[in-house]
PDB file of C-alpha atoms in Angstrom:
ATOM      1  CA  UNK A 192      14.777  -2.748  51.400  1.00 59.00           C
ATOM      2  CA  UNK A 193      14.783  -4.962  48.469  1.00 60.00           C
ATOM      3  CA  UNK A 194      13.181  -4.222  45.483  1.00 66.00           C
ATOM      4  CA  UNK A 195       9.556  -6.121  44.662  1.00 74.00           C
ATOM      5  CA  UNK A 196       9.183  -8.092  42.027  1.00 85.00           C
ATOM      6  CA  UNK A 197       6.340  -7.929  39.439  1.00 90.00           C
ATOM      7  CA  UNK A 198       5.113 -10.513  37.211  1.00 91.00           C
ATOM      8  CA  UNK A 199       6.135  -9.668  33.441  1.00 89.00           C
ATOM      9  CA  UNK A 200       2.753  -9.933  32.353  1.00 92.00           C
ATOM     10  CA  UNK A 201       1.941  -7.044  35.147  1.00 93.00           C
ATOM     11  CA  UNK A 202       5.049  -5.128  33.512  1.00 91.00           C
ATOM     12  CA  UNK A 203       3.623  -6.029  29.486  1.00 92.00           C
ATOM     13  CA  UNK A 204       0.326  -4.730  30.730  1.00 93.00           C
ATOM     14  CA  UNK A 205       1.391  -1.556  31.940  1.00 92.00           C
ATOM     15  CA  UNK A 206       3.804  -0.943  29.080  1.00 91.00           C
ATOM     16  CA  UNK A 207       0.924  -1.522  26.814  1.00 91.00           C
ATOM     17  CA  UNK A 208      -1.431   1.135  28.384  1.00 91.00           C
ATOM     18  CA  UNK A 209       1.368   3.323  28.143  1.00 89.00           C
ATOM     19  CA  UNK A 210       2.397   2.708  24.261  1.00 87.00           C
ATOM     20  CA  UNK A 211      -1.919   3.143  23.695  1.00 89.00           C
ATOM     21  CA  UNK A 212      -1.381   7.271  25.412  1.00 88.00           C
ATOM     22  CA  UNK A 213      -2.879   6.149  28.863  1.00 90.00           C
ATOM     23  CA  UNK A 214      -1.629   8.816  31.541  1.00 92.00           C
ATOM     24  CA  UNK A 215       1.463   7.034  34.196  1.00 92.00           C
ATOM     25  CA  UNK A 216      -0.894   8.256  36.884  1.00 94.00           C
ATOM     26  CA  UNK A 217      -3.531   6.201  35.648  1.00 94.00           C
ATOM     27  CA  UNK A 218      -1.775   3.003  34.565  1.00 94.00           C
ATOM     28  CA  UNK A 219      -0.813   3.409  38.025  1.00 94.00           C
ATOM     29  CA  UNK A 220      -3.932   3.615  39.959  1.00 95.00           C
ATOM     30  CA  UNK A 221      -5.816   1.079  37.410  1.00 94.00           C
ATOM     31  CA  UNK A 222      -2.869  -1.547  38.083  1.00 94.00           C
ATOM     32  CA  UNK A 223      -2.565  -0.821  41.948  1.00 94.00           C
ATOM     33  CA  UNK A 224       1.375  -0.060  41.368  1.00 94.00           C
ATOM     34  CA  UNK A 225       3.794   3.283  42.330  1.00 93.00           C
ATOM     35  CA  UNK A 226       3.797   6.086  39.752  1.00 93.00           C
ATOM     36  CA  UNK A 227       8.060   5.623  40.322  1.00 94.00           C
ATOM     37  CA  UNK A 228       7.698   1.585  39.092  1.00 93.00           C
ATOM     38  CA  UNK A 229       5.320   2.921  35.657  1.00 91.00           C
ATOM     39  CA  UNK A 230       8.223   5.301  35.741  1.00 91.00           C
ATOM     40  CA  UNK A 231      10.843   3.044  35.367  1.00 91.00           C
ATOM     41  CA  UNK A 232       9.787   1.070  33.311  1.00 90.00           C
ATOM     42  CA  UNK A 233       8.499   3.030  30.573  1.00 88.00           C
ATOM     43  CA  UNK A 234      12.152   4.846  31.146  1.00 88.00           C
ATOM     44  CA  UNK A 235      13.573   1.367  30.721  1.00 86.00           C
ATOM     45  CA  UNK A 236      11.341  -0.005  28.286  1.00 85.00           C
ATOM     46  CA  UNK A 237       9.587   2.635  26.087  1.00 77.00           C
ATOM     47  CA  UNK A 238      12.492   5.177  25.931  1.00 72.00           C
ATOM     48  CA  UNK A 239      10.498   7.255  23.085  1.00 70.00           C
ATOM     49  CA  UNK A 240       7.796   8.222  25.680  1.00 62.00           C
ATOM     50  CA  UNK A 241      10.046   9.153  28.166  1.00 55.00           C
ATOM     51  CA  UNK A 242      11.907  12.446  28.264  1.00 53.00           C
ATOM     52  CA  UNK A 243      15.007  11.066  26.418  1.00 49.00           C
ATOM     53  CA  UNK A 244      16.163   8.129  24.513  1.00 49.00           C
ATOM     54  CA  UNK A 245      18.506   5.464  26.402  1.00 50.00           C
ATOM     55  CA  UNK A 246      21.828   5.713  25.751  1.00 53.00           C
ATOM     56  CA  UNK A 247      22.863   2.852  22.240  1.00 53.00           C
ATOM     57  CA  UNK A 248      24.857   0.646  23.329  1.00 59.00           C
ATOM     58  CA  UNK A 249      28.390   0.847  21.690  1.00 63.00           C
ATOM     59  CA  UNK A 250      27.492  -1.711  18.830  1.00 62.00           C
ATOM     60  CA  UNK A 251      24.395   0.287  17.462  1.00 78.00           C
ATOM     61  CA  UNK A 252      26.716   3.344  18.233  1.00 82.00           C
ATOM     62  CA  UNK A 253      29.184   2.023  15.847  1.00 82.00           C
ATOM     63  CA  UNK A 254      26.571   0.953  13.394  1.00 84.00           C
ATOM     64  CA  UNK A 255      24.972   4.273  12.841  1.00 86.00           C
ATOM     65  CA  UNK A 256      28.384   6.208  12.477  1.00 87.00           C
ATOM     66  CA  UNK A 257      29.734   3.713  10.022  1.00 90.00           C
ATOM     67  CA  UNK A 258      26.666   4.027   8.109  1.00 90.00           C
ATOM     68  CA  UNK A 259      26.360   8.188   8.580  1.00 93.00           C
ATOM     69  CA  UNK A 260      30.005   8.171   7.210  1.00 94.00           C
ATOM     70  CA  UNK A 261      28.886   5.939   4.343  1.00 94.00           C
ATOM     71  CA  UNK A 262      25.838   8.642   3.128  1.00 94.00           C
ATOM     72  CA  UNK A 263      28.531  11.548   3.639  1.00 96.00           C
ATOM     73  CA  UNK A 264      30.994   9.861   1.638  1.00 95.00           C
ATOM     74  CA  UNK A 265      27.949   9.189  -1.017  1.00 96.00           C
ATOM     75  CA  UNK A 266      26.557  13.057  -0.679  1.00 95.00           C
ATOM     76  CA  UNK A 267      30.179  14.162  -1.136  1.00 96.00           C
ATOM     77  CA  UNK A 268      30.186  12.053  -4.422  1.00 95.00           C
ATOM     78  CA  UNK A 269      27.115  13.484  -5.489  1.00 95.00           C
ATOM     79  CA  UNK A 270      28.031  17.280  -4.867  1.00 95.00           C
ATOM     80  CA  UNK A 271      31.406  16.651  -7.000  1.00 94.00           C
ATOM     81  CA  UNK A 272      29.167  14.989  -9.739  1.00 92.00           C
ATOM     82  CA  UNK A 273      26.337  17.883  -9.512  1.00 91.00           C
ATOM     83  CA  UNK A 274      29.715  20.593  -9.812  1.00 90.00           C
ATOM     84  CA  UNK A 275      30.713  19.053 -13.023  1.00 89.00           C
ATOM     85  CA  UNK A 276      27.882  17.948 -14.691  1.00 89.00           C
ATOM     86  CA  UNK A 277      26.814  22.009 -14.110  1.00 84.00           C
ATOM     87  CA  UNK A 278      29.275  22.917 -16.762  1.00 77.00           C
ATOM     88  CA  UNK A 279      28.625  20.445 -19.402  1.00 78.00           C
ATOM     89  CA  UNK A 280      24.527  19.554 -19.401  1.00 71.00           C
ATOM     90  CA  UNK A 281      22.622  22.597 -19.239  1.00 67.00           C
ATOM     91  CA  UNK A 282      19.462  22.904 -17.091  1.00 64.00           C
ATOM     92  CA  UNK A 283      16.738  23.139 -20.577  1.00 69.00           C
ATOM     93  CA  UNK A 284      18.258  20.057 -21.839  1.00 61.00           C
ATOM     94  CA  UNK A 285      20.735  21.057 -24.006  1.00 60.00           C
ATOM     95  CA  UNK A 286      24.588  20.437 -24.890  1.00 57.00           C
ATOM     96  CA  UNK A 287      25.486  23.859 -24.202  1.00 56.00           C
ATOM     97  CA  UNK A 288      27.235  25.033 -21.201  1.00 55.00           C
ATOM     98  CA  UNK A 289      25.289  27.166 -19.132  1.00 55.00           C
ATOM     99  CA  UNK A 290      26.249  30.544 -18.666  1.00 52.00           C
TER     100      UNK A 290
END
């Protein structure tokens, strides 16, 4: 059995009353479709209302750990700078070393 083709304004529509907090069941009914097809497609399309993200492709995969390694490397920097600034400035302002 081949699967049936929907016009994308069909699929837009329904995607739409699903982004707005209208039930699948309902979207359903109102747009005389299959609870699997709403299914689908808000899987497919609207992966933040489904149960769980789809999976980044490799690109935004890479993307995102290059740039979490970039804010550890910068946190890291930080830390050292907190460490040694803690013996020289103390916390009230002055040029003493805290104790």
């Amino acid at each position: 059995m081949r699967p049936t083709r929907y016009p994308p304004e069909l699929r837009r529509k329904a995607l739409d009353l699903l982004a707005d907090g209208e039930p699948v069941k309902k979207v359903a009914v109102a747009l005389g479709l299959s609870d699997q097809t709403i299914y689908q497609w808000r899987r497919r399309h609207l992966p933040h209302l489904g149960r769980g993200a789809q999976p980044s492709t490799g690109m935004d995969l890479r993307t995102a750990r290059r740039r979490i390694a970039e804010l550890e490397s910068e946190l890291a920097a930080l830390r050292r700078a907190t460490e040694l600034l803690r013996d020289v400035v103390s916390p009230k302002g002055d040029s003493r070393p805290c104790t």
